[in-house]
XYZ file of C-alpha atoms in Angstrom:
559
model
C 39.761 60.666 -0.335
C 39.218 57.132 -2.066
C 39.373 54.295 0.398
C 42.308 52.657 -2.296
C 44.323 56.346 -1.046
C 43.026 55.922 2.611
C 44.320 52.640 2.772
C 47.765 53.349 1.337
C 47.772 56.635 3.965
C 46.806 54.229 6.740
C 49.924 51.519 5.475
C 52.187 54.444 4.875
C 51.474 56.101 8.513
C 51.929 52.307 10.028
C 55.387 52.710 8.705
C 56.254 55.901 9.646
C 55.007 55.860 13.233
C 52.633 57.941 12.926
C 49.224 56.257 14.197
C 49.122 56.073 17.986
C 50.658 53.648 19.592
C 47.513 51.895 20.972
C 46.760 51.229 17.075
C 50.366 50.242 16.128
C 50.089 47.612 19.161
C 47.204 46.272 18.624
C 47.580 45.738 14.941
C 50.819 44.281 15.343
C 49.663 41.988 18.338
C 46.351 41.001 16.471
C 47.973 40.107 12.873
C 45.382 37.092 12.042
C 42.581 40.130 12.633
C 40.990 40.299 9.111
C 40.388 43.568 7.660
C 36.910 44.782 6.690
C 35.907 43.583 3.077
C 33.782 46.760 1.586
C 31.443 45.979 -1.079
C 32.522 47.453 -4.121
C 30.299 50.263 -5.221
C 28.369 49.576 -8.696
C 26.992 52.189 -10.536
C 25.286 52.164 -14.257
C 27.323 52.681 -16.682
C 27.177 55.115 -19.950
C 23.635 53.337 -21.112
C 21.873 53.324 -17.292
C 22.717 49.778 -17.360
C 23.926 47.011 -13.992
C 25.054 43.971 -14.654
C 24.494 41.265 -11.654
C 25.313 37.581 -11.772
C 24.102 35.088 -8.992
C 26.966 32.563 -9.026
C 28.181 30.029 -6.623
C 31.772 30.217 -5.451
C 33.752 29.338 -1.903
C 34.833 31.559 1.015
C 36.900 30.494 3.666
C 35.567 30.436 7.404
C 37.799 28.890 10.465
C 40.276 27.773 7.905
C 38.458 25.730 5.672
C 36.992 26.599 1.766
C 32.906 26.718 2.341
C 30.788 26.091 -0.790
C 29.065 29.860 -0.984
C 26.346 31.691 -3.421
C 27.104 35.658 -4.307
C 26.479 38.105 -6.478
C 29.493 39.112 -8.869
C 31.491 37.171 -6.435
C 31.367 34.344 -4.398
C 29.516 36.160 -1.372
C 27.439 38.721 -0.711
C 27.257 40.808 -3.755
C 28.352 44.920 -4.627
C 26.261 47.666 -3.093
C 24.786 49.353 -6.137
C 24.552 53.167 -5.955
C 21.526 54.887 -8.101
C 20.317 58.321 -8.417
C 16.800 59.631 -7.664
C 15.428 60.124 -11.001
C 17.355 58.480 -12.872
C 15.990 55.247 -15.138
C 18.851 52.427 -14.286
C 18.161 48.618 -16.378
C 19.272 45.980 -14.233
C 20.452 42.578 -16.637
C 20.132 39.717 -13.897
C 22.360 36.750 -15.126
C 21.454 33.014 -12.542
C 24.136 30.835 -13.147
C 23.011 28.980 -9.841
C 21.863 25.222 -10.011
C 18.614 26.239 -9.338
C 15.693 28.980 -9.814
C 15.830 32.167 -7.609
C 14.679 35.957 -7.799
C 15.790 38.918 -7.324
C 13.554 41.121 -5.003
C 14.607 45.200 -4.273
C 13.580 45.221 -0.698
C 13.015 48.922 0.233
C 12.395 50.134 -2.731
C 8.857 51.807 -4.197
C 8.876 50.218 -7.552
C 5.612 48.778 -9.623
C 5.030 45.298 -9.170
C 6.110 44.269 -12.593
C 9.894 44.503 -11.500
C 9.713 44.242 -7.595
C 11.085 40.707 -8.056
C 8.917 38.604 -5.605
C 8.157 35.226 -5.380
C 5.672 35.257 -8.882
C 8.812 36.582 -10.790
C 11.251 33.824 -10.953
C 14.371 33.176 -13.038
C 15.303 29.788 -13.811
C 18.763 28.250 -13.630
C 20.323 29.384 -16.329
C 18.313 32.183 -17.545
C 18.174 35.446 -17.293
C 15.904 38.702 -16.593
C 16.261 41.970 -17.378
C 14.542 45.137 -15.068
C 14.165 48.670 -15.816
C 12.910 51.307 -12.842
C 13.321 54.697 -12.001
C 13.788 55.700 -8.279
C 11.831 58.563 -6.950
C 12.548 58.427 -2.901
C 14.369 59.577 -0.634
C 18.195 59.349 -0.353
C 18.055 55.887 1.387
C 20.150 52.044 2.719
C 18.051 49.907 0.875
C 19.036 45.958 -0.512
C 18.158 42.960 -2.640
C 17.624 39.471 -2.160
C 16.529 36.436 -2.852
C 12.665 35.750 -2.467
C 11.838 32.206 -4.292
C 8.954 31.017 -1.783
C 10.012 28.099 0.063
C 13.370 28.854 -0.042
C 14.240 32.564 0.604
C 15.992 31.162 3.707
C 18.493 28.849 2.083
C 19.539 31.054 -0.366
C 20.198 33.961 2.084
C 22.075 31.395 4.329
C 23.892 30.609 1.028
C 25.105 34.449 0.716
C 22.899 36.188 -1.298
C 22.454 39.810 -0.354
C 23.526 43.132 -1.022
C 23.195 46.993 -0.374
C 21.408 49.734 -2.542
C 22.565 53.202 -1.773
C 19.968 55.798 -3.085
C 21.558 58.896 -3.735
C 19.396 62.528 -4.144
C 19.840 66.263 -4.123
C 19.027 67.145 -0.682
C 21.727 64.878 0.648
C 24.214 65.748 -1.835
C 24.258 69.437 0.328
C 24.650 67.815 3.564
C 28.241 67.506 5.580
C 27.130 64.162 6.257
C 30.494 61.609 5.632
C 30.135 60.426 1.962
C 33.590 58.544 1.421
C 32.544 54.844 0.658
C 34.335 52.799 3.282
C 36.738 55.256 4.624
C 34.081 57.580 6.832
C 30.762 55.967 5.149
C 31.268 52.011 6.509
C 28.540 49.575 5.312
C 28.193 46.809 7.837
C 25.899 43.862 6.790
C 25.342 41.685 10.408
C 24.632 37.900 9.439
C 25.021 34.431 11.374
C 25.956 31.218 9.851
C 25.869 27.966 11.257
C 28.298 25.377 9.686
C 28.344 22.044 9.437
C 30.492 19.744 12.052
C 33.586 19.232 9.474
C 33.217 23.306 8.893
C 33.092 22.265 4.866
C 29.473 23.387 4.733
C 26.894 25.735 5.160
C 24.627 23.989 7.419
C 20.999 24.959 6.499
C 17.988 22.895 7.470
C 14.278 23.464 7.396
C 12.805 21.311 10.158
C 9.994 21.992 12.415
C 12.246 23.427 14.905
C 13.420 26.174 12.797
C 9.940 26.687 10.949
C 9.220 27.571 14.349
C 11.840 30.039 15.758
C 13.872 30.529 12.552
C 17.279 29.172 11.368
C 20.353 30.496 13.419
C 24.238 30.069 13.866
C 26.863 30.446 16.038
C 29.428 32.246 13.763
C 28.558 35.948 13.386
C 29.877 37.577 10.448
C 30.336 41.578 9.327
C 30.451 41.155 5.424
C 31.203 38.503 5.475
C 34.163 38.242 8.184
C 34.004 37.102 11.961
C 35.411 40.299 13.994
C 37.131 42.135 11.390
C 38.814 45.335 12.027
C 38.530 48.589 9.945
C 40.361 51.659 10.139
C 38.350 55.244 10.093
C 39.203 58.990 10.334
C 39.488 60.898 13.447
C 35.646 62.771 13.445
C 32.052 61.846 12.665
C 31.628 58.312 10.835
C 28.752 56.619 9.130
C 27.954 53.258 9.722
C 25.381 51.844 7.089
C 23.968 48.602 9.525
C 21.952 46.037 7.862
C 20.463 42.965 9.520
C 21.082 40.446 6.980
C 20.149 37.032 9.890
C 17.908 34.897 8.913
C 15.957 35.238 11.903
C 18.274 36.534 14.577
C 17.641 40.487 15.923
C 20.256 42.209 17.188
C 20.926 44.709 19.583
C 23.984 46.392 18.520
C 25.825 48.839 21.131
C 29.595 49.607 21.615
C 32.211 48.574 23.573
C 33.023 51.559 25.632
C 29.807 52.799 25.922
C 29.617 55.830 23.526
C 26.168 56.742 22.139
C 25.666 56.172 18.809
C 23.409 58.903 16.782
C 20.676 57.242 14.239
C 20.498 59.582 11.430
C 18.266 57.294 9.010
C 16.159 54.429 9.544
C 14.735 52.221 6.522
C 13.482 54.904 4.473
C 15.829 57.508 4.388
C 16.738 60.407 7.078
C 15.192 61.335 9.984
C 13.993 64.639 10.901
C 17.192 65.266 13.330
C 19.639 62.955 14.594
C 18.530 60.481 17.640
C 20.894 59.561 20.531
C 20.993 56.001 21.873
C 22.824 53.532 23.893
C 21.835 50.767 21.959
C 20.432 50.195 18.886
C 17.336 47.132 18.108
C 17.728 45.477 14.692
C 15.288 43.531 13.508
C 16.115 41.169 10.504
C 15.622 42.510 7.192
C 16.224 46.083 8.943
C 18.594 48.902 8.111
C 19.853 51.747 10.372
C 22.248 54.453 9.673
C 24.494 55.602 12.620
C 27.037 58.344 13.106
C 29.577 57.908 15.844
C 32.420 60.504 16.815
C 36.038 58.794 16.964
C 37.572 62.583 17.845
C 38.829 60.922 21.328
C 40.844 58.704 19.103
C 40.192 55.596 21.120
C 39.725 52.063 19.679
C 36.018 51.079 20.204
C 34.054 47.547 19.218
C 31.009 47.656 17.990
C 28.552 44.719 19.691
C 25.366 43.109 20.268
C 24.273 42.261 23.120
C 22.060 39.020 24.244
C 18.406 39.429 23.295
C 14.935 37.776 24.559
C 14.293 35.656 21.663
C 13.669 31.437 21.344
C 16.839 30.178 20.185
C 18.872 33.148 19.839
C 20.126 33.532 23.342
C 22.600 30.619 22.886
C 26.744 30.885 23.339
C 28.518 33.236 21.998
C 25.090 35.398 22.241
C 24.256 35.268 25.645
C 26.941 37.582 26.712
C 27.717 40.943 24.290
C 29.841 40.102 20.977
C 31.880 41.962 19.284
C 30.845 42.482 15.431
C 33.532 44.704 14.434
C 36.643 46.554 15.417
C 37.039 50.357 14.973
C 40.465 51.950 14.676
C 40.343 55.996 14.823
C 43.439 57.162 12.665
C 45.237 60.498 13.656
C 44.053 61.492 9.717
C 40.431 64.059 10.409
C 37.401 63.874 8.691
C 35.729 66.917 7.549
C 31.883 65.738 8.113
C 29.482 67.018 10.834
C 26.550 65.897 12.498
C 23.705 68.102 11.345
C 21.251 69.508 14.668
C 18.507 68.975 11.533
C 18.732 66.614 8.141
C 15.387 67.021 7.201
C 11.608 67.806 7.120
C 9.039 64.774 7.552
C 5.331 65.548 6.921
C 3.117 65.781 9.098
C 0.989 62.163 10.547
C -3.104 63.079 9.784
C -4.666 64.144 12.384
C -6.324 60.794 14.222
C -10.131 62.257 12.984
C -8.135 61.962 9.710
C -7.085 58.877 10.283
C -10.009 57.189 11.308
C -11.806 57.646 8.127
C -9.104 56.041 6.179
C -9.600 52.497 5.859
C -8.100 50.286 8.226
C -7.272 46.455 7.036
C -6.219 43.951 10.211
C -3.252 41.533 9.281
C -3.391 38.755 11.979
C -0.021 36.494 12.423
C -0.311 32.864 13.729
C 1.470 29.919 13.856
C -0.482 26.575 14.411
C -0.295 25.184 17.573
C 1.225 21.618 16.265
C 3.758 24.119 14.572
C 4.291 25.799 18.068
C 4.117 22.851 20.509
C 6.565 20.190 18.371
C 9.164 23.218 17.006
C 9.171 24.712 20.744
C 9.745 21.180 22.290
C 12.532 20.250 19.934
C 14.201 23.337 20.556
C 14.625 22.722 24.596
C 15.382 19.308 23.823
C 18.288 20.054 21.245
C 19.422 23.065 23.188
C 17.911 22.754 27.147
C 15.772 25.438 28.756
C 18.337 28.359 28.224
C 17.170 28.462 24.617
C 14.045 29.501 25.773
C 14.847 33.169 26.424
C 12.897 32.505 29.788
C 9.648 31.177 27.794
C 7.812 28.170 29.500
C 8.684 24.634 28.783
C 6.411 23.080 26.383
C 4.707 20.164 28.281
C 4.236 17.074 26.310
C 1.309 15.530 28.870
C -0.607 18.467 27.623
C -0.756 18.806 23.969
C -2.517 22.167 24.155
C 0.166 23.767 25.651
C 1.888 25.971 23.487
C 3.722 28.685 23.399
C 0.740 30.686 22.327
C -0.686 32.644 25.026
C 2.380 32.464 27.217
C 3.226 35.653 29.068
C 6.216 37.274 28.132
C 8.750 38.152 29.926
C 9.809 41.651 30.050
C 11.466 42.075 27.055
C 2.274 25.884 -1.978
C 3.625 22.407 -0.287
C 7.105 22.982 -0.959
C 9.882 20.882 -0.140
C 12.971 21.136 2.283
C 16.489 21.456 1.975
C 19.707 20.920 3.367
C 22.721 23.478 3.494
C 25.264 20.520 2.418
C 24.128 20.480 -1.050
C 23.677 23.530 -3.832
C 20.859 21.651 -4.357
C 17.940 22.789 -2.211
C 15.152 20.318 -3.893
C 16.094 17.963 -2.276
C 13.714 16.512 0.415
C 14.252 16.066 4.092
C 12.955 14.160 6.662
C 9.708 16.102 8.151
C 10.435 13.847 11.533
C 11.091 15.266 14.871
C 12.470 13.876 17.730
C 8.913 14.034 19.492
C 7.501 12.457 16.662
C 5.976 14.860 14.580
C 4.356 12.478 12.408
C 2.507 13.424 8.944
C 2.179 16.815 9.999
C 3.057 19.388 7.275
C 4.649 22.057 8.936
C 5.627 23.918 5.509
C 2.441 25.563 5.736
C 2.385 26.062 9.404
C 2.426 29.925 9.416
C -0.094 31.664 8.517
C -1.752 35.351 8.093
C -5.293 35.896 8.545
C -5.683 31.744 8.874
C -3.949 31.008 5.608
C -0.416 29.962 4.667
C 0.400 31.520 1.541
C -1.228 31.102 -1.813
C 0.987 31.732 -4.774
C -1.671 32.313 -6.974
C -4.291 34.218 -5.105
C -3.896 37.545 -3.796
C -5.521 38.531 -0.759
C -7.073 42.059 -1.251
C -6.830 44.803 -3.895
C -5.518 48.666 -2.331
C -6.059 51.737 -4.518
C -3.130 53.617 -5.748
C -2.122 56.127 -4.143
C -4.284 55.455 -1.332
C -3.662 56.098 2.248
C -4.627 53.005 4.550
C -3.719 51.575 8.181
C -2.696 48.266 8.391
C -3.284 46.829 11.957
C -0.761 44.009 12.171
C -1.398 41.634 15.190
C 0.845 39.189 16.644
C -1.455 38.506 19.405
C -1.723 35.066 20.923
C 1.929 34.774 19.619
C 4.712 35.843 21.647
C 7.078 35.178 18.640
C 9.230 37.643 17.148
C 7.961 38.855 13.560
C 9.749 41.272 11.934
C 7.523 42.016 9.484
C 7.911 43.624 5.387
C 5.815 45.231 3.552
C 6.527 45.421 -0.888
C 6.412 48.408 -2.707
C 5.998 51.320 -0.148
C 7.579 53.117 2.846
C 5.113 53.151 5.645
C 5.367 55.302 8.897
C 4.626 53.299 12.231
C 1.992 54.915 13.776
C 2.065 52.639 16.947
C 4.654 49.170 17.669
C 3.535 46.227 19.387
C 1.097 48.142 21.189
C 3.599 51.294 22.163
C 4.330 54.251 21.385
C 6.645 54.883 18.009
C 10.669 55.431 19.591
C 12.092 58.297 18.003
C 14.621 56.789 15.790
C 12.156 54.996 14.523
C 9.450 57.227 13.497
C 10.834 58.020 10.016
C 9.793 55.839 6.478
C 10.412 52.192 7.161
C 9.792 49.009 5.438
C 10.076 46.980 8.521
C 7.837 46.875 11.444
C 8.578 45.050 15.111
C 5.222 42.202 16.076
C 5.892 40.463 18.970
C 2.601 39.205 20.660
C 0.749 42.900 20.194
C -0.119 44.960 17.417
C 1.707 47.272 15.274
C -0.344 49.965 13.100
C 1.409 51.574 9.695
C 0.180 54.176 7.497
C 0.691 52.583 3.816
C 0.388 54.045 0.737
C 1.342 52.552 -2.794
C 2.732 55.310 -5.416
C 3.203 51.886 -8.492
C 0.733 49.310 -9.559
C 0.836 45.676 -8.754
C -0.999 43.326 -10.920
C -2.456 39.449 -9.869
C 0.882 38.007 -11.933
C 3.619 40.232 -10.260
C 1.591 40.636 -7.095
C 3.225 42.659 -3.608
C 4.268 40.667 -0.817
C 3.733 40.950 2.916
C 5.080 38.771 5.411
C 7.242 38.106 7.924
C 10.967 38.807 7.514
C 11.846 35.953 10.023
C 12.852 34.061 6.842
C 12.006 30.727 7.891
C 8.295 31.844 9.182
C 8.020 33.754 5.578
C 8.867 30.424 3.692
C 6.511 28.324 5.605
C 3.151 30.477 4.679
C 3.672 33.636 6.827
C 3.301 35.731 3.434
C 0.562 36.953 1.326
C -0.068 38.627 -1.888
C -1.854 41.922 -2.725
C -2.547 44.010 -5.615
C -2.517 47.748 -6.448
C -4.678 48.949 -9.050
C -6.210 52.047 -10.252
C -5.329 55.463 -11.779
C -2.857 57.754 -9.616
C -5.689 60.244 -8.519
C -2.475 62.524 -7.984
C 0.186 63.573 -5.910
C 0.418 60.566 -3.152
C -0.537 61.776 0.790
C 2.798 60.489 1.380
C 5.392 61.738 -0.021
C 8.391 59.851 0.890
């Protein structure tokens, strides 16, 4: 069933009296609830060709027209569908007043077309990508990634979903109806500006320290939208989209939601939870049973993290409403989806080489941010962290105990026009200090031009990536692979997330991923990896790599 037909069935039963009363009522007392907007699907057409435009345009929030950036649209952009194996040629059209790029974040692709900061398209021009997918079935997406300003142009709208399509999922009973029983839900904040006219987007200190954040949560798009779904098994396709904001999405009434795929594709067998951690930049995919029939909210409940633990997050917040339908799906949950390979052996492991990826922000970075945060927002922004002191300038949040739990200019969100400069000033006077390159990995902010190290093709290596000495949140991305976790922040891997990922959790420990690199990646269209808090990432938290070398074979990981 199409969702155009399952729409029409849903307006038709409406009418006839056929969906349960519960859902007639509600509906009827809840007419301003806006429906679920589902990206429309784009696939290549007869010559393996996609055509995407990054355009500006206006969506309406609270009642007022909001200057917006999208692609094909004014917002967000389609969710473009490809088939393992099969060559696609993306055009890329920027009609925006300024540069951007186009970066395929998930996806093991050479360098040459990965679309990070190195490969830019100017305003007004145009690039043109060709690739051929060889992965797992998999939620991946694209986005901007023009250093210095990946976070304004995310805030602006740009983002959207790649569905990877392959044989082995093609078999499965898994539900495969684009937004009828296969939902995509992309989680984002926005802040606006007072008037609500404006996206309000600002890099000061304060957010080069904890990232930017809202207080309007949006599911595509929408605040609290309500969507309609068979009677059975459902897939929800959850991105976090935030800027910087995790989430910790649960529902309503308690039901346990079962993660069948994380970043990379499926899991081995299905995972039950309460509640489900996303970090920014990270995808999940979740079945849930509706065969009780009852109307459920998905939510996200308040998290320990600076800044984020503000009203409307500091008590659980609806994201979405689901409406079971009398109609019945005909998908199952599977007791197995698939077959991972086996982790080497730790004797194995040990002789692989190991590389160490330290994260730190500098302590002017961490004092002055941190102080103007409680001073905008009082201690409850603090997510129970310790008060800067200002008699002591080496106090910082570095160090703290936790509780359980390229010089580029600024911009501002009121203008399309993110060249603009802005006022480096803090209220507690942060003087000349330039806190665009405040973040740093391994002691340097990011270098455009220089990569950091050179990895063999094809090469199996751990990556020890250390957060400690900083209790901040980095949720950090790696270009051009899918990794396995081999331990997080110092624990043991959870189940659910055991599986090929992209993303990794750092939050004052260390986090060790088994990386291998199937495509090249030369000096000029180097591999990123940074932080996907996107404000950190913009402000030096990034560096470049290369792959090189002859593939020696068939890779040791085979995802």
């Amino acid at each position: 069933m199409q969702r155009r037909d399952f729409l029409k069935l849903t307006t038709a039963l409406t009418a006839a009296g056929v969906l349960p009363v519960w859902s007639r009522t509600l509906m009827a007392a809840q007419p301003q609830r806006p429906l679920l907007p589902i990206p429309t699907l784009l696939t290549p057409d007869i010559r393996q060709q996609i055509r995407l435009t990054a355009m500006t345009g206006t969506t309406q929030w609270q009642g007022k027209n909001v200057a917006t950036w999208g692609y094909n649209g004014s917002l967000l952009g389609p969710a473009i569908r490809l088939q393992r194996h099969q060559p696609v040629t993306v055009n890329i059209n920027n009609t925006l007043p300024t540069a951007t790029t186009l970066h395929w974040h998930g996806l093991k692709v050479g360098g040459e077309v990965d679309g990070g900061p190195l490969e830019i398209i100017a305003a007004g021009s145009h690039r043109q990508v060709t690739f051929t997918p060889d992965q797992n079935a998999a939620t991946c997406w694209y986005h901007p990634h023009l250093h210095g300003h990946t976070g304004f142009q995310v805030a602006k709208g740009l983002a959207g979903l790649i569905i990877i399509d392959d044989d082995e999922i093609g078999k499965m009973r898994l539900p495969t109806e684009w937004g009828v029983d296969d939902i995509p839900l992309i989680f984002q904040d926005k802040q606006l500006t007072n008037d609500g006219t404006a996206i309000d987007y600002q890099l000061d200190i304060m957010r080069a320290a904890v990232g930017w954040f809202g207080d309007m949560m949006l599911t595509n798009g929408v605040s609290y939208p309500q969507n309609a779904v068979p009677h059975g098994w459902v897939r929800f396709r959850m991105l976090n989209g935030c800027n910087a904001r995790s989430l910790n999405v649960s529902t309503s009434d308690k039901r346990p939601l079962y993660i069948i795929a994380s970043d990379g594709g499926l899991l081995p067998e299905p995972v039950k939870v309460e509640s489900l951690s996303l970090i920014p930049g990270e995808r999940f995919e979740v079945m849930v049973d509706t065969s009780e029939g009852r109307p459920f909210d998905f939510v996200t409940l308040p998290v320990e993290q600076a800044g984020m633990t503000l009203s409307p997050f500091d008590q659980p917040l609806p994201l979405i409403n689901i409406l079971p339908l009398r109609v019945a799906g005909s998908s199952i949950l599977p007791d197995q989806l698939t077959t991972m390979p086996a982790l080497p052996a730790t004797d194995s492991l040990k002789q692989l080489n190991h590389r160490t990826l330290t994260l730190s922000m500098d302590k002017q970075l961490d004092q002055q941010g941190m102080a103007a945060l409680m001073k905008r927002y009082g201690h409850k922004a603090m997510a129970g962290m310790h008060q800067p002191d200002s008699k002591d300038p080496a106090h910082s949040m570095q160090g703290m105990q936790m509780p359980s739990g390229d010089n580029m200019p600024g911009m501002s969100g009121s203008s399309d026009h993110p060249m603009h400069s802005m006022s480096m000033a803090t209220n507690n006077q942060a003087g000349s200090y330039d806190f665009h390159q405040g973040n740093k990995i391994n002691g340097k902010a990011f270098d455009m031009h220089q990569p950091s190290f050179d990895v063999p093709v094809q090469t199996s290596e751990v990556w020890r990536i250390s957060g400690e000495g900083d209790m901040m949140l980095h949720p950090f991305h790696i270009h051009g692979t899918q990794f396995r976790i081999l331990s997080e922040n110092g624990q043991p891997v959870a189940a659910h997330r055991s599986g090929w990922k992209d993303m990794v959790r750092v939050e004052g420990g260390v986090s060790e991923v088994l990386v291998n690199f199937p495509h090249t990646a030369s000096k000029e269209t180097a591999y990123m990896a940074h932080c996907h808090l996107l404000e950190h990432e913009d402000t030096g938290m990034m560096l470049g790599f290369t792959v090189s070398g002859s593939c020696p074979g068939p890779s040791e990981l085979p995802g």
